[in-house]
XYZ file of C-alpha atoms in Angstrom:
409
model
C 0.000 0.000 0.000
C 1.132 3.571 -0.496
C 1.109 5.698 2.615
C 2.169 9.135 1.396
C -0.122 11.708 2.925
C -1.904 10.311 5.937
C -1.634 11.460 9.516
C -2.083 9.442 12.668
C -2.468 5.672 12.433
C -3.622 3.889 9.279
C -4.683 0.285 8.796
C -3.520 -2.127 6.154
C -0.248 -3.480 7.502
C 0.718 -7.123 7.949
C -2.120 -9.137 9.482
C -4.108 -5.958 10.066
C -1.432 -4.365 12.254
C -2.002 -0.575 12.303
C 0.410 1.383 10.099
C 1.590 4.781 11.347
C 0.814 7.671 9.031
C 3.479 9.985 7.676
C 2.903 12.775 10.188
C 3.103 10.244 13.012
C 6.451 8.891 11.747
C 7.931 12.374 11.424
C 6.630 13.202 14.911
C 8.341 10.100 16.290
C 11.608 11.281 14.760
C 11.147 14.744 16.261
C 10.507 13.177 19.673
C 13.957 11.553 19.543
C 15.769 14.809 18.841
C 16.604 15.589 22.469
C 18.070 12.141 23.065
C 20.096 12.274 19.845
C 21.416 15.727 20.730
C 22.574 14.422 24.110
C 24.166 11.275 22.621
C 25.776 12.933 19.588
C 29.015 13.872 21.342
C 29.556 10.287 22.527
C 28.832 8.917 19.045
C 31.365 11.381 17.671
C 34.026 10.381 20.237
C 33.547 6.634 19.865
C 33.133 6.769 16.054
C 29.900 4.781 16.189
C 26.308 5.423 17.147
C 25.468 4.484 20.708
C 23.452 1.309 21.093
C 20.773 3.350 22.886
C 20.378 5.622 19.871
C 20.031 2.724 17.437
C 17.554 1.004 19.739
C 15.367 4.110 20.080
C 15.325 4.723 16.320
C 14.491 1.077 15.653
C 11.780 0.883 18.335
C 10.161 3.981 16.858
C 9.769 2.051 13.603
C 12.037 4.447 11.707
C 14.062 1.720 9.991
C 10.861 0.247 8.504
C 10.038 3.119 6.134
C 11.017 1.168 3.001
C 10.223 -2.299 4.350
C 7.359 -4.087 2.529
C 4.016 -3.795 4.277
C 3.477 -7.559 4.327
C 6.285 -7.761 6.894
C 4.981 -4.898 9.008
C 6.830 -2.204 7.089
C 5.427 1.223 6.318
C 6.111 1.547 2.544
C 6.365 5.282 3.106
C 6.801 7.868 0.397
C 10.009 9.813 -0.074
C 8.556 12.917 1.604
C 8.234 10.874 4.781
C 11.804 9.600 4.522
C 12.994 13.177 4.058
C 10.900 14.420 6.987
C 12.141 11.674 9.298
C 15.814 12.093 8.429
C 15.609 15.892 8.637
C 14.180 15.690 12.157
C 16.779 13.139 13.208
C 19.495 15.323 11.673
C 18.508 18.169 13.973
C 19.598 15.918 16.819
C 22.523 14.046 15.289
C 23.680 14.123 11.674
C 25.351 10.711 11.944
C 22.228 9.035 13.344
C 20.148 10.534 10.561
C 22.640 9.503 7.859
C 22.687 5.889 9.039
C 18.898 5.723 9.415
C 18.430 7.021 5.893
C 20.846 4.465 4.489
C 19.286 1.598 6.434
C 16.019 2.487 4.727
C 17.725 2.700 1.321
C 19.194 -0.735 2.005
C 15.787 -2.139 2.888
C 14.421 -0.583 -0.309
C 16.958 -2.664 -2.240
C 15.989 -5.808 -0.320
C 12.381 -5.213 -1.405
C 13.562 -5.749 -5.006
C 15.025 -9.184 -4.287
C 12.966 -12.377 -4.756
C 10.316 -13.109 -2.119
C 12.471 -15.891 -0.714
C 15.174 -13.355 0.092
C 12.714 -10.892 1.590
C 11.321 -13.659 3.790
C 14.844 -14.483 4.917
C 15.584 -10.869 5.836
C 12.279 -9.647 7.245
C 10.293 -12.820 7.990
C 11.357 -13.133 11.598
C 12.667 -9.593 12.043
C 10.616 -6.764 10.518
C 13.105 -4.337 12.088
C 16.014 -5.787 10.110
C 18.582 -3.148 9.161
C 20.420 -3.363 5.832
C 23.610 -1.447 5.115
C 24.476 -0.808 1.475
C 27.892 -0.235 -0.099
C 27.954 1.024 -3.689
C 31.738 0.945 -4.051
C 33.707 -0.944 -6.680
C 32.700 -4.604 -7.031
C 34.782 -7.422 -5.625
C 37.125 -9.106 -8.075
C 37.184 -12.490 -6.366
C 34.056 -14.440 -7.244
C 33.897 -18.189 -7.856
C 30.947 -20.158 -9.193
C 29.553 -22.552 -6.611
C 26.717 -24.084 -8.614
C 23.769 -22.895 -6.562
C 25.552 -19.656 -5.697
C 28.917 -17.960 -5.697
C 31.854 -17.737 -3.310
C 32.842 -14.124 -2.685
C 35.956 -12.546 -1.210
C 36.735 -8.844 -1.047
C 36.761 -5.584 0.865
C 34.280 -2.720 0.551
C 34.993 0.629 2.197
C 32.644 3.328 3.534
C 29.981 0.925 4.779
C 27.850 3.367 6.776
C 25.875 1.630 9.512
C 27.804 -1.628 9.192
C 28.351 -1.772 12.967
C 24.601 -2.001 13.611
C 23.421 -3.730 10.427
C 21.841 -7.177 10.235
C 22.545 -7.484 6.507
C 25.022 -5.801 4.163
C 24.608 -5.372 0.413
C 27.823 -5.185 -1.623
C 28.655 -5.160 -5.328
C 30.233 -8.223 -6.908
C 31.295 -8.849 -10.504
C 30.026 -12.231 -11.679
C 31.864 -13.914 -14.566
C 29.847 -14.488 -17.755
C 30.308 -16.616 -20.852
C 30.735 -13.447 -22.899
C 33.730 -12.553 -20.765
C 32.326 -9.253 -19.562
C 31.562 -9.336 -15.814
C 27.969 -8.801 -14.722
C 27.704 -6.602 -11.643
C 25.253 -7.838 -9.015
C 24.265 -6.810 -5.522
C 25.182 -9.596 -3.115
C 23.313 -9.663 0.175
C 25.499 -10.887 3.047
C 24.560 -11.645 6.630
C 26.417 -9.452 9.096
C 27.822 -12.524 10.835
C 29.388 -13.678 7.560
C 31.747 -10.705 7.305
C 34.286 -8.794 9.326
C 34.030 -5.056 9.870
C 37.491 -3.497 9.822
C 37.957 -0.346 11.889
C 38.965 2.090 9.143
C 36.626 5.071 9.648
C 38.934 7.810 10.952
C 37.318 10.912 9.453
C 36.868 14.368 10.932
C 33.112 14.432 10.346
C 30.164 12.014 10.297
C 32.261 10.024 12.717
C 29.245 8.410 14.331
C 28.265 6.689 11.076
C 30.979 4.076 11.660
C 31.475 3.894 7.896
C 34.097 1.187 8.143
C 35.342 -1.434 5.687
C 33.460 -4.708 5.224
C 35.636 -7.745 4.489
C 34.456 -11.131 3.215
C 36.684 -14.204 3.063
C 35.197 -16.925 0.841
C 31.595 -16.286 1.792
C 29.069 -18.415 -0.061
C 26.164 -16.356 -1.408
C 23.154 -18.349 -2.685
C 21.604 -17.341 -6.005
C 18.493 -15.918 -4.397
C 20.676 -13.360 -2.613
C 22.151 -12.026 -5.871
C 20.380 -9.193 -7.722
C 21.406 -7.611 -11.060
C 22.695 -4.116 -10.328
C 21.939 -2.275 -13.580
C 18.110 -2.578 -13.422
C 18.131 -1.386 -9.799
C 20.465 1.492 -10.598
C 18.371 2.573 -13.592
C 14.955 2.052 -12.023
C 14.117 -0.630 -14.592
C 12.454 -2.922 -12.088
C 9.543 -4.321 -14.134
C 11.215 -7.715 -14.331
C 12.051 -7.708 -10.643
C 8.880 -6.644 -8.837
C 5.148 -7.066 -9.205
C 2.838 -4.450 -10.671
C 1.846 -3.085 -7.282
C 5.364 -2.385 -6.078
C 5.659 1.160 -4.747
C 9.238 1.987 -5.704
C 10.084 2.640 -9.338
C 13.003 4.997 -9.536
C 16.735 4.823 -9.932
C 18.679 3.759 -6.864
C 20.770 6.910 -7.259
C 17.715 9.057 -6.548
C 16.627 7.013 -3.531
C 20.180 6.866 -2.170
C 20.659 10.643 -2.515
C 17.320 11.406 -0.889
C 18.133 9.084 2.008
C 21.131 11.187 3.104
C 20.349 14.824 2.281
C 17.861 15.060 5.171
C 20.797 14.632 7.525
C 22.448 17.734 6.060
C 19.263 19.806 6.110
C 18.576 18.836 9.714
C 22.137 19.624 10.740
C 21.978 23.068 9.146
C 18.640 23.751 10.859
C 20.105 22.755 14.223
C 23.079 25.075 13.725
C 20.736 27.933 12.810
C 18.592 27.424 15.910
C 21.674 27.232 18.127
C 23.145 30.520 16.859
C 19.855 32.424 16.824
C 18.823 31.377 20.331
C 22.149 32.409 21.837
C 22.416 35.714 19.982
C 20.344 37.395 22.716
C 22.774 36.391 25.465
C 26.193 36.484 23.817
C 28.182 39.714 23.574
C 29.503 40.823 20.203
C 33.224 40.643 20.982
C 35.327 43.655 20.025
C 32.310 45.937 19.635
C 30.050 48.182 21.675
C 27.064 45.903 21.093
C 25.974 44.348 24.365
C 24.460 41.367 22.557
C 25.092 39.730 19.187
C 21.423 40.138 18.318
C 21.923 43.910 18.247
C 24.566 43.696 15.527
C 23.301 44.311 11.973
C 26.001 41.955 10.712
C 24.654 39.091 12.808
C 21.141 39.874 11.586
C 22.318 39.806 7.968
C 24.160 36.539 8.542
C 21.056 34.937 10.014
C 19.029 36.092 7.036
C 21.604 34.680 4.606
C 21.758 31.355 6.401
C 17.966 31.127 6.662
C 17.552 31.603 2.911
C 20.195 28.991 2.123
C 18.508 26.496 4.421
C 15.108 27.294 2.918
C 16.582 26.776 -0.555
C 18.047 23.442 0.512
C 14.748 22.354 2.063
C 12.704 23.317 -1.001
C 15.011 21.486 -3.416
C 15.095 18.446 -1.132
C 11.300 18.355 -1.140
C 11.228 18.585 -4.929
C 13.609 15.635 -5.121
C 11.279 13.653 -2.846
C 8.166 14.695 -4.759
C 9.754 13.812 -8.111
C 10.620 10.320 -6.915
C 7.129 9.838 -5.459
C 5.449 11.159 -8.608
C 7.145 8.656 -10.888
C 6.658 5.843 -8.387
C 2.916 6.500 -8.281
C 2.752 6.611 -12.073
C 4.712 3.323 -12.210
C 7.055 4.701 -14.853
C 10.766 5.360 -14.808
C 12.010 8.941 -14.918
C 13.696 10.137 -18.102
C 17.445 10.739 -18.045
C 17.146 14.528 -17.909
C 14.928 14.299 -14.840
C 17.286 11.811 -13.211
C 20.266 14.054 -13.913
C 18.378 17.018 -12.457
C 17.554 15.049 -9.326
C 21.219 14.264 -8.753
C 22.098 17.919 -9.327
C 19.371 19.087 -6.959
C 20.631 16.774 -4.222
C 24.097 18.211 -4.807
C 22.703 21.734 -4.574
C 21.061 20.828 -1.260
C 24.420 19.692 0.092
C 26.125 22.866 -1.120
C 23.513 25.173 0.391
C 23.732 23.378 3.736
C 27.521 23.645 3.792
C 27.388 27.347 2.969
C 24.705 28.038 5.571
C 26.676 26.338 8.328
C 29.840 28.187 7.302
C 27.988 31.491 7.632
C 26.625 30.492 11.031
C 29.881 29.392 12.634
C 31.576 32.572 11.391
C 28.755 34.673 12.804
C 28.920 32.868 16.147
C 32.631 33.432 16.544
C 35.742 31.477 17.434
C 34.047 29.677 20.327
C 32.019 27.756 17.741
C 35.155 25.642 17.382
C 35.543 24.850 21.055
C 35.509 21.054 21.289
C 32.588 21.253 23.707
C 30.458 23.196 21.215
C 27.919 21.244 19.137
C 28.476 23.778 16.362
C 31.914 22.448 15.502
C 30.542 18.906 15.313
C 27.702 19.983 13.016
C 30.189 21.954 10.897
C 32.374 18.845 10.536
C 29.428 16.550 9.835
C 27.833 18.746 7.178
C 31.133 19.442 5.463
C 32.063 15.759 5.285
C 28.588 14.462 4.432
C 28.079 17.218 1.871
C 31.179 16.053 0.007
C 30.003 12.482 -0.515
C 31.046 11.135 -3.922
C 27.471 11.448 -5.122
C 27.646 15.203 -4.626
C 31.304 16.014 -5.256
C 34.111 16.771 -7.698
C 31.874 18.637 -10.115
C 30.513 15.417 -11.609
C 26.804 16.123 -10.889
C 27.093 19.456 -12.711
C 28.627 17.700 -15.715
C 25.936 15.016 -15.631
C 23.156 17.600 -15.511
C 24.694 19.808 -18.170
C 25.181 16.923 -20.568
C 21.553 15.884 -20.160
C 20.439 19.468 -20.826
C 22.063 19.397 -24.281
C 20.503 16.061 -25.147
C 23.516 13.841 -24.477
C 23.461 10.685 -22.390
C 24.705 11.637 -18.886
C 25.700 8.039 -18.266
C 28.669 8.674 -20.539
C 30.083 10.625 -17.570
C 28.737 8.725 -14.555
C 26.619 5.637 -13.977
C 25.124 7.372 -10.918
C 22.129 8.923 -12.622
């Protein structure tokens, strides 16, 4: 069922279990903000989310947004995913980032055969799936009813708290050209190497997943190209809610973290402007300074711009999903560019805010410096960076195939 506009509690879940409406799910995320804010510093120090944070997010049903309804999932629209991750991001950017990606991972599981879905969600509707879209493993051996996989995949956000991990593998073919598939691995089948030593988004625990001769049955292998391109007609039934490129869903799953972080930074600076002196001036309070007022206005407009573009990304994905058609390449290129623009606006807004606040923003005890680090690292994810989204969008605008530049469209 599609649950894209309702408030409160809806019916229609597995075995008649009530399904929370979109407003209810976003409200649950907002209710966790205070806890996440209090736990964020510890997650940053330990380079992993606290178990309490993951438990609260899971118990609130916020990892079930993309889980099929027949298993007790919510099958929420993208607006709901954006609303949930934005609210979580106001408490902790890392917690929001991981929650978004768990839902993107569960979206991918929903495209696997029913046998696989039963294996993942049948006894655990709260199952969490991490997803790594890095280069495919080069060590794959045919095992008759499956394959034997060895390899290492970096930047596996959420791997420390995942139940399943999806990685890319290159399967040999008779034609000699490898066929890239998503291989779904149980968390207990792999090792997680402690490699995530980054200055921001530290709580995501985006470590390296290592597999040593893990046997993956055929039903846990899914062709990557149809998922990436949103060409899922051969994979899912007619009533399946999600029909869009994985790139769009993946991008939407993380930009809420950046928007929420920027909003939290804005609230922090504005609230304290009435109590903090404007150092080196005759203004008794920062709020009296026209420069601070102008900075707040600039940051507010950048955050509003980010929020509006993020909502258009969500609405575009939902629109095509409801119509059960795949978006054209120009639209897909625009969506990637819009997500990139969201990241850029959030980075710029936070930069303005920490400068306006002053040097004490970078005191290690200040949440502003953590938000600044998180937004600057998250906003430079490969999906947003190095000028590639601009090239992809520009090429589509002149009628060329953007996939000539990047497969992430």
